[in-house]
Amino acid sequence: MIQLSSYLFLGAFAAYVASAILYVTRLTLRRRDPKYFDLADRLGNRGFQAAVLGVILQGLAIIARWVGSGQVPMSNMFEYMSFMGWSVMLFFVILSAWYKLPSLGAFVAPVGVVVIAYASVFPTEVKPLVPALQSYWLPLHVSFAALGEGAFAVSFGAALMYLLRVRREKTSQWEEALLEFFFFCGAMLTGFLVLALGFKVAGYSVEVTNMAGGLAVLEYTLPPIIGPIGSRAGEASFLGLSLPLVTAPAWMKGLYAARKLNTLVLSALAGLLLYGGVRLIARMPLRDLGTKAVGNMNPKLLDEVSYRGIAVGFPLFTLGGLVFAMIWAQKAWGAYWQWDPKETWALITWLFYSGYLHMRIVRGWEGRPAAWVSALGFLIVLFTLVGVNLLITGLHSYA
Amino acid sequence: MDEQGAKPGKDLLDRTWDFFSSVRVATVLLFLIAVASIGGTLIEQEGMYSSSLPPEEFYPQRYGPVLGVLLLRTGMTHAYTSWWYLTLLFMIGASLVICSIERFVPLWRAVQQPNPAPDTGFVRRLKQQFAVPAASAESPYAKLAEVLRARRYLVIEQDGRLYADKGRWGRWGPYITHIGLILILIGAGMRAVPGAYMEQFIWVKDGEIVKVPGTDFYVESLGFEAEFYETGQPKSYRTHARVIDADGNVVKTHTISLNEPLSYSRVELYQSSYYTDPGKAQVAVIDRATGAEVGQITINLSQPEREYTAGEYRMAVLGYYPDFGLDADGKPTTRSSRVTNPGMVLEVTPPDGEPFTTWFFPLYPSMEFDPSNPVKFSTLSIDPVSTSGLKVKKDLGIPVIYLGLVVITFGAFATFYIAHRRYWAFTEDGVVIVGGWTNRNQGSFERETRQIAHLLDPERYAVGDEMEGEER
């Protein structure tokens, strides 16, 4: 059953990739020449169908994993992130059916693909549930939070498109730089995913001597360019290079600090390569490429979609991320609120989006400022999901 | 207040009120609190860091003398109870309360007591418009009212005009959400009320009866058990427990586990820790000369008896050290009350001969100070005994918090999933002119309006294409 689930998951992933490619191709064709409009529309329809197919397949994959393992598939990072990817695609399908906005697909479908790919970086085995997680609140808390975050991701895509669309009208230097930075981050994330998944599929793993922390050896799943303190060149090799080239600085005392730094540097290099490559081929900053892709879509509609994403996601996130979370915390730990970092970051996310929702009532704060807040809001969501686990430890450290 | 000191017509109270009733201020406050919450997640908070140092020493050591002291001074080391965070929370609380009071009457008038006959110019200026022939001279709105009622609109016909609306909850949604938040703030604040909040921790050994602090009842552990998966990962921690009231009656039996606290008279007991120590030792007393066993004794290591008898040997316990060690003067002492390395001084009276004293270490029976004693001991088995750590919690604010959470959920979904839609209609020269308004989700309202118009006059109003996002 779990095998079946992973096949279904793979099928869904393929469908999402196909959908993203179809949508991007559609957009590129439309920009090229009006004579391609019909072909482009057909591609758009196919892209939509692929997205729907992916959502169905992944839905089945989740059910199969549930039945196969006998526990709700929401207990580790792989299960959670892939569920979130599913919600991104689900909301995309719903909103694009509603608004007939196929160009959104070129921005949101890749976000869905990235989230799912990121999920696949984590170990996919089924692990038995630790006592704290054995509760029906687990699926309630996690699924509603993920559904809300999926809707926020769709809003993020639309907000980014809006910002690219309105660039021609007086955009400050800061905004330009930030937009370009978004693209660079996207490239870095893609770089990380390509590296992580590539080496995972290849089964790469080396152990390097480690004199920092309490571990004698540190296992690397990427080539150890930067080794831990105490490691020496020649312990590993990759493409004829004798690795590690350097050791991590002495002030990095964390148990896995060297490995995290290594991953970060490698991802940044891959991202830089990707970013530079695209930039060289396109011969323009990526934000200009983005603006070209967005073309002359209706900015009001983009603004509306971005708002709708948050309006739909906010109650879901409130329910999953705060209400269910607090009730469960009260039941499991005897305290509904403990200022645990994950808890606090969920509150920060919630406050930020409620700020956004109030902002839209105040005249003059809709449109561009709102789009920036929505884009920033999704970065907060990402930090809550990933950053808190990587950088800060707390009660959610099992996730 | 002094008239001359204040600006005309607005005294300080008025201005404070106006300040807190502004959406702009509320929005800024929301973002400010979001930003202010970040610090505490990055700096290890007091009581959370894993060090026994007091904060005044820990922070300068961890973050350097300058930053460390700065963090202490600014209250960053207890960010969520610092004066600036509490001030912000108090301000958002004030904003919530004042905005709610301020908006109630206008909202009530607008939603619950709508004007069915506004100026016709107002109706004409509404975004959604259509005009259909009057059904008949006496009741021009008959068909329109029927269609609207079928769509679950509340229809009011008055003074020759028609008003219809649905989804009033949608307008109340934000208001309800705010009331829920106020309830949560009240519930959280209730712990300041004496007697409403208590947090304690108790250790209950298997079989032991312990008074639950702050209450008049007792909890008895019928046994703690920890289960593990094959991988060594924990599977469950459980304490089988009974509640015994002041009169000694068993009033409740419950298995406490994570996610399943025991609840009795508004106090909850949560499984939060455990340890296992040597419990009962089965010891053989052996005659050293013959090597024959003279008898067996069972020693409860948590609480040994005063005297034991094995065969014809009598043994009086002169001293017991559950966690044996030597103090600065080289005298025996116990380092803690836990049974980690028990040692006891026994006065043994053999059936024939002089009584003598000897040391016995149940975990290390071969460790002897005087191997010339006529008897020796051998530990045959030791039963472990578990001690379960239970968190005792009483918080009378919980029901208020839960109510607040339910109210917030209802309010948030009403706000974003229910749209208030309203139509006004008047007649002019045998034509019914209809104007529509909604507070959100314009696109879908536009579709509904077109469908209604189509039903009333199919020739004039075709059901057109759905909204197109991109021009061709």
PDB file of N, CA and C in Angstrom, chain B residues 136-172:
ATOM      1  N   SER B 136     -46.978  43.412 -12.466  1.00  0.00           N
ATOM      2  CA  SER B 136     -48.332  43.915 -12.649  1.00  0.00           C
ATOM      3  C   SER B 136     -48.392  45.275 -11.975  1.00  0.00           C
ATOM      4  N   ALA B 137     -49.488  45.978 -12.215  1.00  0.00           N
ATOM      5  CA  ALA B 137     -49.594  47.331 -11.664  1.00  0.00           C
ATOM      6  C   ALA B 137     -49.701  47.304 -10.147  1.00  0.00           C
ATOM      7  N   GLU B 138     -50.490  46.304  -9.605  1.00  0.00           N
ATOM      8  CA  GLU B 138     -50.672  46.281  -8.148  1.00  0.00           C
ATOM      9  C   GLU B 138     -49.422  45.788  -7.433  1.00  0.00           C
ATOM     10  N   SER B 139     -48.843  44.702  -7.943  1.00  0.00           N
ATOM     11  CA  SER B 139     -47.652  44.182  -7.266  1.00  0.00           C
ATOM     12  C   SER B 139     -46.518  44.061  -8.287  1.00  0.00           C
ATOM     13  N   PRO B 140     -45.857  45.162  -8.546  1.00  0.00           N
ATOM     14  CA  PRO B 140     -44.813  45.172  -9.588  1.00  0.00           C
ATOM     15  C   PRO B 140     -43.641  44.255  -9.270  1.00  0.00           C
ATOM     16  N   TYR B 141     -43.420  43.937  -7.969  1.00  0.00           N
ATOM     17  CA  TYR B 141     -42.227  43.175  -7.593  1.00  0.00           C
ATOM     18  C   TYR B 141     -42.488  41.685  -7.425  1.00  0.00           C
ATOM     19  N   ALA B 142     -43.730  41.227  -7.770  1.00  0.00           N
ATOM     20  CA  ALA B 142     -44.111  39.848  -7.480  1.00  0.00           C
ATOM     21  C   ALA B 142     -43.070  38.845  -7.967  1.00  0.00           C
ATOM     22  N   LYS B 143     -42.668  38.979  -9.250  1.00  0.00           N
ATOM     23  CA  LYS B 143     -41.739  37.988  -9.807  1.00  0.00           C
ATOM     24  C   LYS B 143     -40.350  38.129  -9.197  1.00  0.00           C
ATOM     25  N   LEU B 144     -39.905  39.375  -9.065  1.00  0.00           N
ATOM     26  CA  LEU B 144     -38.567  39.631  -8.498  1.00  0.00           C
ATOM     27  C   LEU B 144     -38.473  39.050  -7.085  1.00  0.00           C
ATOM     28  N   ALA B 145     -39.542  39.321  -6.290  1.00  0.00           N
ATOM     29  CA  ALA B 145     -39.531  38.834  -4.908  1.00  0.00           C
ATOM     30  C   ALA B 145     -39.490  37.314  -4.884  1.00  0.00           C
ATOM     31  N   GLU B 146     -40.214  36.704  -5.818  1.00  0.00           N
ATOM     32  CA  GLU B 146     -40.249  35.239  -5.856  1.00  0.00           C
ATOM     33  C   GLU B 146     -38.858  34.671  -6.156  1.00  0.00           C
ATOM     34  N   VAL B 147     -38.204  35.270  -7.176  1.00  0.00           N
ATOM     35  CA  VAL B 147     -36.868  34.798  -7.550  1.00  0.00           C
ATOM     36  C   VAL B 147     -35.887  34.985  -6.392  1.00  0.00           C
ATOM     37  N   LEU B 148     -35.981  36.139  -5.749  1.00  0.00           N
ATOM     38  CA  LEU B 148     -35.043  36.429  -4.653  1.00  0.00           C
ATOM     39  C   LEU B 148     -35.277  35.506  -3.473  1.00  0.00           C
ATOM     40  N   ARG B 149     -36.574  35.247  -3.164  1.00  0.00           N
ATOM     41  CA  ARG B 149     -36.872  34.357  -2.042  1.00  0.00           C
ATOM     42  C   ARG B 149     -36.353  32.956  -2.328  1.00  0.00           C
ATOM     43  N   ALA B 150     -36.472  32.545  -3.610  1.00  0.00           N
ATOM     44  CA  ALA B 150     -35.968  31.218  -3.972  1.00  0.00           C
ATOM     45  C   ALA B 150     -34.461  31.146  -3.749  1.00  0.00           C
ATOM     46  N   ARG B 151     -33.793  32.279  -3.826  1.00  0.00           N
ATOM     47  CA  ARG B 151     -32.349  32.308  -3.571  1.00  0.00           C
ATOM     48  C   ARG B 151     -32.051  32.646  -2.110  1.00  0.00           C
ATOM     49  N   ARG B 152     -33.024  32.446  -1.277  1.00  0.00           N
ATOM     50  CA  ARG B 152     -32.914  32.612   0.178  1.00  0.00           C
ATOM     51  C   ARG B 152     -32.586  34.055   0.592  1.00  0.00           C
ATOM     52  N   TYR B 153     -33.091  34.992  -0.163  1.00  0.00           N
ATOM     53  CA  TYR B 153     -32.974  36.393   0.252  1.00  0.00           C
ATOM     54  C   TYR B 153     -34.124  36.701   1.189  1.00  0.00           C
ATOM     55  N   LEU B 154     -33.891  37.607   2.114  1.00  0.00           N
ATOM     56  CA  LEU B 154     -34.957  38.108   2.973  1.00  0.00           C
ATOM     57  C   LEU B 154     -35.544  39.317   2.249  1.00  0.00           C
ATOM     58  N   VAL B 155     -36.814  39.260   1.892  1.00  0.00           N
ATOM     59  CA  VAL B 155     -37.404  40.314   1.056  1.00  0.00           C
ATOM     60  C   VAL B 155     -38.353  41.178   1.895  1.00  0.00           C
ATOM     61  N   ILE B 156     -38.163  42.490   1.813  1.00  0.00           N
ATOM     62  CA  ILE B 156     -39.051  43.421   2.503  1.00  0.00           C
ATOM     63  C   ILE B 156     -39.681  44.319   1.449  1.00  0.00           C
ATOM     64  N   GLU B 157     -41.028  44.361   1.404  1.00  0.00           N
ATOM     65  CA  GLU B 157     -41.693  45.291   0.493  1.00  0.00           C
ATOM     66  C   GLU B 157     -42.383  46.341   1.344  1.00  0.00           C
ATOM     67  N   GLN B 158     -42.093  47.582   1.067  1.00  0.00           N
ATOM     68  CA  GLN B 158     -42.587  48.648   1.938  1.00  0.00           C
ATOM     69  C   GLN B 158     -42.623  49.948   1.145  1.00  0.00           C
ATOM     70  N   ASP B 159     -43.671  50.725   1.304  1.00  0.00           N
ATOM     71  CA  ASP B 159     -43.831  52.035   0.644  1.00  0.00           C
ATOM     72  C   ASP B 159     -43.603  51.965  -0.865  1.00  0.00           C
ATOM     73  N   GLY B 160     -44.074  50.894  -1.488  1.00  0.00           N
ATOM     74  CA  GLY B 160     -43.902  50.784  -2.933  1.00  0.00           C
ATOM     75  C   GLY B 160     -42.475  50.514  -3.356  1.00  0.00           C
ATOM     76  N   ARG B 161     -41.633  50.087  -2.403  1.00  0.00           N
ATOM     77  CA  ARG B 161     -40.235  49.779  -2.725  1.00  0.00           C
ATOM     78  C   ARG B 161     -39.925  48.355  -2.286  1.00  0.00           C
ATOM     79  N   LEU B 162     -38.838  47.812  -2.824  1.00  0.00           N
ATOM     80  CA  LEU B 162     -38.430  46.466  -2.418  1.00  0.00           C
ATOM     81  C   LEU B 162     -36.992  46.492  -1.917  1.00  0.00           C
ATOM     82  N   TYR B 163     -36.759  45.756  -0.819  1.00  0.00           N
ATOM     83  CA  TYR B 163     -35.400  45.587  -0.315  1.00  0.00           C
ATOM     84  C   TYR B 163     -35.204  44.112  -0.025  1.00  0.00           C
ATOM     85  N   ALA B 164     -34.078  43.573  -0.418  1.00  0.00           N
ATOM     86  CA  ALA B 164     -33.809  42.160  -0.150  1.00  0.00           C
ATOM     87  C   ALA B 164     -32.335  42.012   0.209  1.00  0.00           C
ATOM     88  N   ASP B 165     -32.052  41.161   1.176  1.00  0.00           N
ATOM     89  CA  ASP B 165     -30.632  40.900   1.475  1.00  0.00           C
ATOM     90  C   ASP B 165     -30.444  39.511   2.037  1.00  0.00           C
ATOM     91  N   LYS B 166     -29.222  39.045   1.966  1.00  0.00           N
ATOM     92  CA  LYS B 166     -28.860  37.777   2.613  1.00  0.00           C
ATOM     93  C   LYS B 166     -27.400  37.825   3.047  1.00  0.00           C
ATOM     94  N   GLY B 167     -27.056  36.913   3.951  1.00  0.00           N
ATOM     95  CA  GLY B 167     -25.676  36.839   4.425  1.00  0.00           C
ATOM     96  C   GLY B 167     -25.333  37.923   5.430  1.00  0.00           C
ATOM     97  N   ARG B 168     -26.284  38.255   6.315  1.00  0.00           N
ATOM     98  CA  ARG B 168     -25.999  39.293   7.306  1.00  0.00           C
ATOM     99  C   ARG B 168     -24.857  38.888   8.240  1.00  0.00           C
ATOM    100  N   TRP B 169     -24.730  37.570   8.478  1.00  0.00           N
ATOM    101  CA  TRP B 169     -23.641  37.094   9.350  1.00  0.00           C
ATOM    102  C   TRP B 169     -22.289  37.557   8.839  1.00  0.00           C
ATOM    103  N   GLY B 170     -22.195  37.671   7.503  1.00  0.00           N
ATOM    104  CA  GLY B 170     -20.931  38.091   6.912  1.00  0.00           C
ATOM    105  C   GLY B 170     -20.485  39.451   7.422  1.00  0.00           C
ATOM    106  N   ARG B 171     -21.469  40.318   7.660  1.00  0.00           N
ATOM    107  CA  ARG B 171     -21.133  41.652   8.165  1.00  0.00           C
ATOM    108  C   ARG B 171     -20.753  41.603   9.637  1.00  0.00           C
ATOM    109  N   TRP B 172     -21.391  40.677  10.363  1.00  0.00           N
ATOM    110  CA  TRP B 172     -21.086  40.571  11.790  1.00  0.00           C
ATOM    111  C   TRP B 172     -19.793  39.818  12.052  1.00  0.00           C
TER     112      TRP B 172
END
